[in-house]
mmCIF file of C-alpha atoms in Angstrom:
data_model
loop_
_atom_site.group_PDB
_atom_site.id
_atom_site.type_symbol
_atom_site.label_atom_id
_atom_site.label_comp_id
_atom_site.label_asym_id
_atom_site.label_seq_id
_atom_site.Cartn_x
_atom_site.Cartn_y
_atom_site.Cartn_z
ATOM 1 C CA MET A 604 97.001 106.606 123.862
ATOM 2 C CA TYR A 605 99.858 105.032 125.503
ATOM 3 C CA GLN A 606 101.626 105.549 122.410
ATOM 4 C CA LYS A 607 100.900 109.321 121.811
ATOM 5 C CA LYS A 608 102.284 109.811 125.318
ATOM 6 C CA HIS A 609 105.435 107.751 124.731
ATOM 7 C CA ILE A 610 106.141 109.926 121.683
ATOM 8 C CA ILE A 611 105.640 113.177 123.604
ATOM 9 C CA ILE A 612 107.923 111.720 126.508
ATOM 10 C CA THR A 613 110.596 110.701 123.980
ATOM 11 C CA ALA A 614 110.878 114.407 122.278
ATOM 12 C CA VAL A 615 111.186 115.840 125.374
ATOM 13 C CA CYS A 616 113.713 113.763 126.654
ATOM 14 C CA THR A 617 115.349 114.093 123.024
ATOM 15 C CA ALA A 618 115.337 118.210 123.254
ATOM 16 C CA VAL A 619 116.755 117.952 126.855
ATOM 17 C CA LEU A 620 119.617 115.636 125.754
ATOM 18 C CA VAL A 621 120.099 118.053 122.599
ATOM 19 C CA TRP A 622 120.062 121.271 125.172
ATOM 20 C CA ALA A 623 122.427 119.910 127.626
ATOM 21 C CA PHE A 624 124.780 118.561 124.890
ATOM 22 C CA CYS A 625 124.603 122.356 123.119
ATOM 23 C CA CYS A 626 125.450 123.811 126.654
ATOM 24 C CA GLY A 627 128.039 121.571 127.543
ATOM 25 C CA TYR A 628 129.705 121.882 123.855
ATOM 26 C CA PHE A 629 129.996 125.816 123.900
ATOM 27 C CA ILE A 630 130.867 125.968 127.664
ATOM 28 C CA ALA A 631 133.749 123.907 126.794
ATOM 29 C CA LEU A 632 134.507 125.885 123.674
ATOM 30 C CA ARG A 633 134.249 129.133 125.751
ATOM 31 C CA PRO A 634 138.116 129.521 126.473
ATOM 32 C CA TYR A 635 138.549 128.875 122.519
ATOM 33 C CA THR A 636 135.777 131.210 121.122
ATOM 34 C CA SER A 637 137.307 134.300 122.656
ATOM 35 C CA GLY A 638 139.771 136.562 120.991
ATOM 36 C CA ASP A 639 140.894 136.776 117.415
ATOM 37 C CA PRO A 640 138.334 134.517 115.475
ATOM 38 C CA VAL A 641 140.644 134.623 112.391
ATOM 39 C CA ALA A 642 143.775 133.715 114.485
ATOM 40 C CA ARG A 643 141.611 131.121 116.179
ATOM 41 C CA ALA A 644 140.954 129.653 112.680
ATOM 42 C CA ARG A 645 144.790 129.273 111.750
ATOM 43 C CA ASP A 646 145.597 127.770 114.845
ATOM 44 C CA ILE A 647 142.630 125.296 114.735
ATOM 45 C CA ILE A 648 143.895 124.476 110.915
ATOM 46 C CA THR A 649 147.380 124.339 111.713
ATOM 47 C CA LYS A 650 146.725 122.224 114.747
ATOM 48 C CA HIS A 651 144.070 119.770 113.166
ATOM 49 C CA TYR A 652 144.221 119.508 109.413
ATOM 50 C CA VAL A 653 144.218 115.954 108.194
ATOM 51 C CA ASN A 654 147.837 116.606 106.638
ATOM 52 C CA GLU A 655 150.817 118.590 108.377
ATOM 53 C CA LEU A 656 150.679 122.067 106.617
ATOM 54 C CA THR A 657 153.652 122.790 104.492
ATOM 55 C CA ASP A 658 155.661 126.509 104.570
ATOM 56 C CA GLU A 659 154.220 126.914 101.335
ATOM 57 C CA GLN A 660 150.276 126.574 102.464
ATOM 58 C CA LYS A 661 151.237 128.692 105.726
ATOM 59 C CA LYS A 662 152.146 131.338 103.442
ATOM 60 C CA ASN A 663 149.437 131.221 101.360
ATOM 61 C CA MET A 664 146.964 131.017 104.168
ATOM 62 C CA GLU A 665 148.761 134.399 105.437
ATOM 63 C CA ASP A 666 148.702 135.973 101.902
ATOM 64 C CA LEU A 667 144.758 135.073 100.842
ATOM 65 C CA SER A 668 143.558 135.949 104.837
ATOM 66 C CA ILE A 669 145.240 139.662 104.388
ATOM 67 C CA GLU A 670 144.012 139.841 100.859
ATOM 68 C CA GLY A 671 140.564 138.744 101.966
ATOM 69 C CA MET A 672 140.765 141.390 104.418
ATOM 70 C CA VAL A 673 141.484 144.608 102.098
ATOM 71 C CA TYR A 674 139.137 142.877 99.501
ATOM 72 C CA ALA A 675 136.496 143.344 102.017
ATOM 73 C CA LEU A 676 137.113 147.275 101.955
ATOM 74 C CA GLY A 677 136.058 147.352 98.546
ATOM 75 C CA ASP A 678 138.472 150.023 97.856
ATOM 76 C CA PRO A 679 140.242 150.203 94.400
ATOM 77 C CA TYR A 680 143.647 151.699 95.724
ATOM 78 C CA SER A 681 144.406 149.518 98.894
ATOM 79 C CA ARG A 682 146.188 146.276 98.291
ATOM 80 C CA TYR A 683 148.262 144.016 100.258
ATOM 81 C CA LEU A 684 151.806 143.329 99.126
ATOM 82 C CA ASN A 685 152.890 140.169 99.724
ATOM 83 C CA ALA A 686 156.815 139.394 99.226
ATOM 84 C CA GLU A 687 156.638 139.523 95.206
ATOM 85 C CA ALA A 688 154.515 142.381 95.247
ATOM 86 C CA LEU A 689 156.346 144.348 97.630
ATOM 87 C CA GLU A 690 159.600 144.011 95.663
ATOM 88 C CA SER A 691 157.949 144.801 92.406
ATOM 89 C CA PHE A 692 156.515 147.925 94.035
ATOM 90 C CA GLN A 693 159.929 148.972 95.464
ATOM 91 C CA GLU A 694 161.301 148.483 91.988
ATOM 92 C CA GLU A 695 158.511 150.501 90.151
ATOM 93 C CA HIS A 696 159.181 153.416 92.911
ATOM 94 C CA ALA A 697 163.084 153.437 92.320
ATOM 95 C CA GLU A 698 164.027 156.523 90.643
ATOM 96 C CA SER A 699 167.222 155.264 89.106
ATOM 97 C CA TYR A 700 167.506 151.888 87.068
ATOM 98 C CA ARG A 701 169.463 150.277 84.395
ATOM 99 C CA GLY A 702 167.995 150.999 80.971
ATOM 100 C CA ILE A 703 167.986 153.100 77.603
ATOM 101 C CA GLY A 704 166.002 156.206 78.700
ATOM 102 C CA ILE A 705 162.672 156.049 77.620
ATOM 103 C CA ALA A 706 159.202 155.745 79.183
ATOM 104 C CA ILE A 707 156.884 153.444 77.218
ATOM 105 C CA THR A 708 152.988 151.983 77.264
ATOM 106 C CA PHE A 709 152.226 148.500 76.673
ATOM 107 C CA ASP A 710 149.047 147.392 74.949
ATOM 108 C CA ALA A 711 149.031 143.953 76.345
ATOM 109 C CA GLU A 712 146.005 142.622 73.845
ATOM 110 C CA ALA A 713 147.861 144.003 71.005
ATOM 111 C CA GLY A 714 151.371 143.156 72.329
ATOM 112 C CA THR A 715 152.510 146.220 71.370
ATOM 113 C CA MET A 716 155.311 148.546 72.954
ATOM 114 C CA THR A 717 155.359 152.453 72.424
ATOM 115 C CA VAL A 718 157.533 154.616 73.369
ATOM 116 C CA THR A 719 155.919 157.924 75.044
ATOM 117 C CA SER A 720 159.014 159.911 75.942
ATOM 118 C CA VAL A 721 162.727 159.995 75.722
ATOM 119 C CA TYR A 722 164.723 161.326 78.279
ATOM 120 C CA GLN A 723 166.825 164.403 77.629
ATOM 121 C CA ASP A 724 170.965 163.307 77.120
ATOM 122 C CA SER A 725 169.764 159.441 77.408
ATOM 123 C CA PRO A 726 171.202 156.363 75.078
ATOM 124 C CA ALA A 727 167.612 156.185 73.650
ATOM 125 C CA GLU A 728 167.912 159.784 72.843
ATOM 126 C CA GLU A 729 171.586 159.465 71.392
ATOM 127 C CA ALA A 730 170.684 156.426 69.648
ATOM 128 C CA GLY A 731 167.545 158.314 67.506
ATOM 129 C CA ILE A 732 164.669 156.890 69.243
ATOM 130 C CA LEU A 733 161.539 159.151 69.206
ATOM 131 C CA PRO A 734 158.253 159.210 71.175
ATOM 132 C CA GLY A 735 155.916 157.544 69.397
ATOM 133 C CA ASP A 736 158.209 154.763 68.040
ATOM 134 C CA ARG A 737 157.081 151.173 68.297
ATOM 135 C CA ILE A 738 159.517 148.803 69.591
ATOM 136 C CA VAL A 739 159.298 145.592 68.083
ATOM 137 C CA GLN A 740 162.332 143.691 69.087
ATOM 138 C CA VAL A 741 165.081 143.641 71.698
ATOM 139 C CA ASP A 742 168.182 141.797 70.552
ATOM 140 C CA GLU A 743 166.499 138.188 69.497
ATOM 141 C CA THR A 744 163.380 138.729 71.611
ATOM 142 C CA VAL A 745 160.650 139.897 69.472
ATOM 143 C CA VAL A 746 158.247 141.942 71.722
ATOM 144 C CA SER A 747 154.708 140.249 72.747
ATOM 145 C CA ALA A 748 152.351 139.922 75.995
ATOM 146 C CA LYS A 749 154.412 136.952 76.677
ATOM 147 C CA THR A 750 157.726 138.119 76.336
ATOM 148 C CA TYR A 751 157.199 141.734 77.528
ATOM 149 C CA ASP A 752 158.378 141.068 81.473
ATOM 150 C CA ALA A 753 161.229 138.697 80.218
ATOM 151 C CA ILE A 754 162.555 141.738 77.488
ATOM 152 C CA LEU A 755 162.719 144.680 80.763
ATOM 153 C CA ALA A 756 164.305 142.374 82.940
ATOM 154 C CA TYR A 757 166.753 141.218 80.146
ATOM 155 C CA ILE A 758 167.481 145.357 79.764
ATOM 156 C CA LYS A 759 167.680 145.815 83.665
ATOM 157 C CA SER A 760 169.964 142.654 84.149
ATOM 158 C CA GLY A 761 173.301 144.710 83.520
ATOM 159 C CA GLU A 762 174.517 141.760 81.157
ATOM 160 C CA HIS A 763 174.769 143.745 78.304
ATOM 161 C CA GLU A 764 176.586 147.230 77.458
ATOM 162 C CA THR A 765 174.494 147.682 74.126
ATOM 163 C CA LEU A 766 171.286 146.653 72.859
ATOM 164 C CA SER A 767 170.075 145.622 69.407
ATOM 165 C CA VAL A 768 166.654 147.397 69.449
ATOM 166 C CA ARG A 769 164.050 146.982 66.279
ATOM 167 C CA ILE A 770 161.749 149.844 65.933
ATOM 168 C CA ALA A 771 158.731 151.089 63.808
ATOM 169 C CA ARG A 772 158.041 154.404 62.530
ATOM 170 C CA ASP A 773 155.650 155.728 59.795
ATOM 171 C CA GLY A 774 155.186 152.062 58.243
ATOM 172 C CA LYS A 775 158.863 151.586 58.441
ATOM 173 C CA GLU A 776 161.319 149.141 60.293
ATOM 174 C CA GLN A 777 164.892 150.276 61.585
ATOM 175 C CA VAL A 778 167.497 148.893 63.948
ATOM 176 C CA LEU A 779 169.120 150.711 66.399
ATOM 177 C CA SER A 780 172.281 150.217 68.447
ATOM 178 C CA VAL A 781 171.536 151.764 72.239
ATOM 179 C CA ARG A 782 173.686 151.880 75.353
ATOM 180 C CA CYS A 783 172.578 150.587 77.867
ATOM 181 C CA GLU A 784 173.310 151.950 81.549
ATOM 182 C CA GLU A 785 172.143 153.420 84.938
ATOM 183 C CA ILE A 786 169.144 155.949 84.214
ATOM 184 C CA ARG A 787 167.843 158.596 86.839
ATOM 185 C CA GLU A 788 164.009 158.998 86.412
ATOM 186 C CA GLN A 789 163.126 161.785 84.740
ATOM 187 C CA THR A 790 159.354 163.363 85.164
ATOM 188 C CA VAL A 791 159.942 166.707 83.788
ATOM 189 C CA SER A 792 160.589 167.900 80.537
ATOM 190 C CA TYR A 793 160.147 172.056 79.305
ATOM 191 C CA LYS A 794 160.693 174.618 76.260
ATOM 192 C CA MET A 795 159.802 177.807 75.638
ATOM 193 C CA PHE A 796 157.291 178.891 72.547
ATOM 194 C CA GLY A 797 157.101 182.502 71.205
ATOM 195 C CA SER A 798 156.033 185.310 72.850
ATOM 196 C CA GLY A 799 157.570 183.730 76.447
ATOM 197 C CA LEU A 800 155.166 181.061 76.987
ATOM 198 C CA GLY A 801 156.983 178.233 78.604
ATOM 199 C CA TYR A 802 155.837 175.130 78.555
ATOM 200 C CA VAL A 803 156.552 172.414 81.578
ATOM 201 C CA ARG A 804 155.379 168.656 81.383
ATOM 202 C CA ILE A 805 155.199 166.717 84.357
ATOM 203 C CA SER A 806 154.529 163.159 84.017
ATOM 204 C CA GLN A 807 154.384 162.150 87.885
ATOM 205 C CA PHE A 808 155.504 163.551 91.207
ATOM 206 C CA ILE A 809 158.625 161.720 92.827
ATOM 207 C CA VAL A 810 161.072 163.191 95.101
ATOM 208 C CA SER A 811 163.126 164.347 92.059
ATOM 209 C CA THR A 812 160.606 166.018 90.655
ATOM 210 C CA GLU A 813 160.549 169.038 92.584
ATOM 211 C CA ALA A 814 164.198 169.900 91.888
ATOM 212 C CA ASP A 815 163.758 168.975 88.325
ATOM 213 C CA PHE A 816 160.731 171.431 88.223
ATOM 214 C CA ALA A 817 162.275 174.234 90.249
ATOM 215 C CA ALA A 818 165.200 173.740 87.396
ATOM 216 C CA ALA A 819 162.850 174.139 84.639
ATOM 217 C CA ILE A 820 160.940 177.505 85.981
ATOM 218 C CA GLU A 821 164.740 178.938 86.761
ATOM 219 C CA ALA A 822 165.621 178.241 82.958
ATOM 220 C CA LEU A 823 162.561 179.293 81.417
ATOM 221 C CA THR A 824 162.497 182.494 83.716
ATOM 222 C CA LYS A 825 165.931 183.685 82.271
ATOM 223 C CA GLN A 826 164.624 183.289 78.602
ATOM 224 C CA GLY A 827 162.097 185.877 79.844
ATOM 225 C CA LEU A 828 159.033 183.882 80.929
ATOM 226 C CA ARG A 829 155.758 185.738 80.638
ATOM 227 C CA GLY A 830 153.030 182.647 80.658
ATOM 228 C CA LEU A 831 153.266 179.073 81.872
ATOM 229 C CA VAL A 832 151.479 176.015 80.383
ATOM 230 C CA ILE A 833 151.695 173.209 82.983
ATOM 231 C CA ASP A 834 151.005 169.613 81.228
ATOM 232 C CA LEU A 835 149.339 167.196 83.733
ATOM 233 C CA ARG A 836 147.637 164.831 81.111
ATOM 234 C CA SER A 837 148.222 161.453 81.737
ATOM 235 C CA ASN A 838 149.918 161.743 85.330
ATOM 236 C CA PRO A 839 148.679 159.388 87.698
ATOM 237 C CA GLY A 840 149.954 161.244 90.981
ATOM 238 C CA GLY A 841 152.859 160.452 93.364
ATOM 239 C CA TYR A 842 154.065 161.660 96.449
ATOM 240 C CA ALA A 843 151.708 164.102 98.235
ATOM 241 C CA GLN A 844 154.893 166.282 99.621
ATOM 242 C CA THR A 845 156.680 166.595 96.379
ATOM 243 C CA VAL A 846 153.392 168.029 94.783
ATOM 244 C CA ILE A 847 152.547 170.216 97.967
ATOM 245 C CA SER A 848 156.379 171.785 97.794
ATOM 246 C CA MET A 849 155.673 172.433 94.208
ATOM 247 C CA THR A 850 152.542 173.895 94.411
ATOM 248 C CA ASP A 851 153.779 176.153 97.101
ATOM 249 C CA SER A 852 156.110 177.908 94.785
ATOM 250 C CA LEU A 853 153.611 178.557 92.540
ATOM 251 C CA LEU A 854 150.673 180.107 95.174
ATOM 252 C CA PRO A 855 150.795 183.181 97.012
ATOM 253 C CA GLU A 856 150.150 182.726 100.369
ATOM 254 C CA GLY A 857 147.007 180.805 101.514
ATOM 255 C CA ILE A 858 145.693 177.052 101.897
ATOM 256 C CA ILE A 859 147.397 174.507 99.126
ATOM 257 C CA ALA A 860 144.945 171.869 100.077
ATOM 258 C CA TYR A 861 144.033 169.759 102.992
ATOM 259 C CA LEU A 862 143.713 166.051 104.051
ATOM 260 C CA GLU A 863 140.938 164.465 106.384
ATOM 261 C CA ASP A 864 141.246 161.238 107.974
ATOM 262 C CA ASN A 865 138.801 158.797 109.074
ATOM 263 C CA HIS A 866 137.968 160.471 112.334
ATOM 264 C CA GLY A 867 137.654 163.582 110.850
ATOM 265 C CA LYS A 868 140.619 165.154 111.773
ATOM 266 C CA ARG A 869 142.269 167.754 109.371
ATOM 267 C CA GLU A 870 145.913 168.618 108.368
ATOM 268 C CA TYR A 871 146.123 171.523 106.617
ATOM 269 C CA PHE A 872 148.931 172.643 103.906
ATOM 270 C CA TYR A 873 149.874 176.088 103.485
ATOM 271 C CA SER A 874 151.820 177.973 100.930
ATOM 272 C CA ASP A 875 154.287 180.955 101.498
ATOM 273 C CA ASP A 876 154.239 184.486 100.216
ATOM 274 C CA THR A 877 156.585 183.593 97.439
ATOM 275 C CA SER A 878 154.877 182.726 94.494
ATOM 276 C CA LEU A 879 154.880 182.856 90.297
ATOM 277 C CA ASP A 880 153.529 186.024 88.980
ATOM 278 C CA VAL A 881 152.965 184.886 85.317
ATOM 279 C CA PRO A 882 149.474 183.841 83.979
ATOM 280 C CA MET A 883 148.953 180.039 84.000
ATOM 281 C CA ALA A 884 147.151 177.065 82.363
ATOM 282 C CA VAL A 885 146.816 173.787 83.043
ATOM 283 C CA LEU A 886 146.365 170.940 81.042
ATOM 284 C CA ILE A 887 144.665 167.998 82.497
ATOM 285 C CA ASN A 888 142.662 164.701 80.681
ATOM 286 C CA ARG A 889 141.074 161.326 82.152
ATOM 287 C CA GLY A 890 144.559 160.265 82.957
ATOM 288 C CA THR A 891 145.162 163.101 85.633
ATOM 289 C CA ALA A 892 144.518 161.775 88.919
ATOM 290 C CA SER A 893 145.880 162.114 92.667
ATOM 291 C CA ALA A 894 148.558 164.493 93.128
ATOM 292 C CA ALA A 895 148.147 165.847 89.723
ATOM 293 C CA GLU A 896 144.499 166.553 90.378
ATOM 294 C CA LEU A 897 145.645 168.265 93.894
ATOM 295 C CA MET A 898 148.069 170.666 91.975
ATOM 296 C CA ALA A 899 145.193 171.630 89.300
ATOM 297 C CA GLY A 900 142.579 171.757 91.679
ATOM 298 C CA SER A 901 144.608 174.377 93.937
ATOM 299 C CA LEU A 902 145.604 176.561 91.032
ATOM 300 C CA LYS A 903 141.997 176.491 90.041
ATOM 301 C CA ALA A 904 140.509 177.500 93.196
ATOM 302 C CA HIS A 905 143.080 180.297 93.752
ATOM 303 C CA GLY A 906 141.874 181.502 90.489
ATOM 304 C CA LEU A 907 145.823 181.348 89.423
ATOM 305 C CA ALA A 908 145.566 179.077 86.385
ATOM 306 C CA MET A 909 142.843 178.353 83.558
ATOM 307 C CA VAL A 910 142.398 174.748 83.303
ATOM 308 C CA ILE A 911 142.019 173.129 79.798
ATOM 309 C CA GLY A 912 141.505 169.762 78.223
ATOM 310 C CA GLU A 913 138.947 166.971 79.244
ATOM 311 C CA LYS A 914 137.577 166.024 82.812
ATOM 312 C CA SER A 915 140.248 164.535 85.339
ATOM 313 C CA PHE A 916 139.981 160.968 86.654
ATOM 314 C CA GLY A 917 138.709 161.991 90.192
ATOM 315 C CA LYS A 918 141.161 160.104 92.928
ATOM 316 C CA ALA A 919 141.063 162.665 96.109
ATOM 317 C CA VAL A 920 142.392 159.888 98.177
ATOM 318 C CA GLY A 921 145.979 158.980 99.587
ATOM 319 C CA GLN A 922 147.639 155.954 100.563
ATOM 320 C CA SER A 923 150.143 155.171 103.008
ATOM 321 C CA LEU A 924 152.370 152.021 103.152
ATOM 322 C CA PHE A 925 152.486 150.232 106.302
ATOM 323 C CA PRO A 926 155.085 147.672 107.017
ATOM 324 C CA LEU A 927 153.801 143.899 108.099
ATOM 325 C CA SER A 928 156.953 142.253 108.438
ATOM 326 C CA GLN A 929 160.376 142.598 106.784
ATOM 327 C CA THR A 930 159.023 141.453 103.178
ATOM 328 C CA THR A 931 155.270 142.511 103.064
ATOM 329 C CA ALA A 932 153.053 145.646 103.587
ATOM 330 C CA LEU A 933 149.589 147.148 103.181
ATOM 331 C CA GLN A 934 149.178 149.967 101.041
ATOM 332 C CA LEU A 935 145.992 151.447 102.647
ATOM 333 C CA THR A 936 143.761 154.237 101.792
ATOM 334 C CA ASN A 937 144.113 156.617 105.201
ATOM 335 C CA ALA A 938 142.907 160.036 103.982
ATOM 336 C CA ARG A 939 140.923 162.170 101.578
ATOM 337 C CA TYR A 940 142.179 165.393 100.582
ATOM 338 C CA PHE A 941 140.145 168.509 99.607
ATOM 339 C CA THR A 942 140.785 171.463 97.733
ATOM 340 C CA PRO A 943 141.480 175.085 99.262
ATOM 341 C CA ASN A 944 137.683 175.853 98.764
ATOM 342 C CA GLY A 945 136.451 172.577 100.316
ATOM 343 C CA GLU A 946 135.652 170.598 97.448
ATOM 344 C CA CYS A 947 136.620 166.867 96.991
ATOM 345 C CA ILE A 948 136.661 165.429 93.545
ATOM 346 C CA ASP A 949 137.101 161.868 94.724
ATOM 347 C CA GLY A 950 134.745 160.222 92.086
ATOM 348 C CA VAL A 951 133.796 163.405 90.473
ATOM 349 C CA GLY A 952 137.386 164.966 89.039
ATOM 350 C CA ILE A 953 137.988 168.613 87.916
ATOM 351 C CA GLN A 954 135.810 169.976 85.291
ATOM 352 C CA PRO A 955 138.097 172.198 82.599
ATOM 353 C CA ASP A 956 137.269 175.779 82.242
ATOM 354 C CA GLU A 957 137.813 175.082 78.670
ATOM 355 C CA SER A 958 136.859 171.701 77.088
ATOM 356 C CA VAL A 959 139.200 170.697 74.437
ATOM 357 C CA ALA A 960 139.141 166.844 73.191
ATOM 358 C CA LEU A 961 142.607 165.306 72.095
ATOM 359 C CA ASP A 962 142.807 161.956 70.107
ATOM 360 C CA GLU A 963 143.701 159.142 72.399
ATOM 361 C CA ALA A 964 146.191 157.683 70.198
ATOM 362 C CA LEU A 965 147.935 160.731 70.297
ATOM 363 C CA TRP A 966 148.594 160.209 74.284
ATOM 364 C CA GLY A 967 151.647 158.520 73.842
ATOM 365 C CA GLN A 968 153.112 161.449 72.204
ATOM 366 C CA LEU A 969 152.334 163.943 74.709
ATOM 367 C CA GLY A 970 155.008 166.701 75.541
ATOM 368 C CA SER A 971 156.713 166.055 71.894
ATOM 369 C CA LEU A 972 153.844 167.403 70.036
ATOM 370 C CA GLU A 973 153.798 170.623 68.209
ATOM 371 C CA PRO A 974 150.799 173.150 68.999
ATOM 372 C CA GLU A 975 149.299 172.630 65.466
ATOM 373 C CA GLU A 976 149.076 168.592 66.404
ATOM 374 C CA ASP A 977 147.851 169.327 69.866
ATOM 375 C CA ALA A 978 144.300 170.980 70.058
ATOM 376 C CA GLN A 979 144.539 171.228 74.105
ATOM 377 C CA LEU A 980 147.812 172.915 74.100
ATOM 378 C CA ALA A 981 147.209 175.138 71.173
ATOM 379 C CA LYS A 982 144.103 176.420 73.080
ATOM 380 C CA SER A 983 146.087 176.874 76.261
ATOM 381 C CA LEU A 984 148.792 178.933 74.363
ATOM 382 C CA GLU A 985 145.951 181.068 72.540
ATOM 383 C CA LEU A 986 144.153 181.676 75.870
ATOM 384 C CA LEU A 987 147.823 182.965 77.712
ATOM 385 C CA ILE A 988 148.662 185.074 74.672
ATOM 386 C CA GLY A 989 145.463 186.838 75.208
ATOM 387 C CA GLN A 990 146.680 187.511 78.946
ATOM 388 C CA THR A 991 150.056 188.299 78.055
ATOM 389 C CA VAL A 992 149.540 190.883 75.437
ATOM 390 C CA GLN A 993 150.480 194.749 76.729
#
């Protein structure tokens, strides 16, 4: 009996002591547990970690903390740009660069670099490079997954006025001497088919795209434009203001699109009464996304263009760049856009009016294919001819 009472008293005393210790512990910590726990964790680690933190460790802690917050959003388009990523981002969005005047795709698994387009009046065009050519070697370096980045840096370095470029075409290889110079990004190309049917390809929407598009429309109009094909296939998007201004030039007075933020606040974009008064067709595929979908969706909603090809990617959200420091930034999804009829195609995509497939192996040659090689282009011309026949 005595032993039982002793155990009970000991247990009660232990509980009281533990409770008193916990109360004292949390009361003592109260000044330190208020405020931002992330900042508090950083301070604790900085002050109390067994080793003094190096500058590299401090930088990594900051980068990983912010990356973790962005990762927690589960958003595929938002990202943290550390110093290296921000520098790359700025290089990617520069509208002029040192090069030879080509757009390429790179297959890392196969280690192949393929020319998708050749800029007009560029050194590459002058040397005879064509869309679809595979670049095998630049000077002494063979193209591979390991050497790709180094080759790009080598071309942009400005250390060489000419490059020896080995290309593969139709199963044969040849070496071309290509000048290297300052190149202005070209995102618009155009041509006229028979019966006054114009064709404009837009590869992305950057600042200069608007002026280049206006010049293309003016040139086609002087050639007797009666119908227009706008090729937005494999266009990943770009600047919202650019695509809105360009769409404005095509639409009559009305709503182009509207944005909605996380508070439900809407911003409407309107077109004036100046428009392009010809039948239009828009080409899309799975690579048509974001700003390109905004243009296609707006033209379709107004009933001004037939949409031809394959269902688009389905990205109806926009990102803005928020600086965090002089060398870092957040690229954050901060708005969702809707077509004039209130449709949001995010995660859904735009369904074409006429579904026409195209072999994905030909995507690298879009814009350079003739109608007999490009079933989607051929269909758009066929439909426009039916609308332009008097």
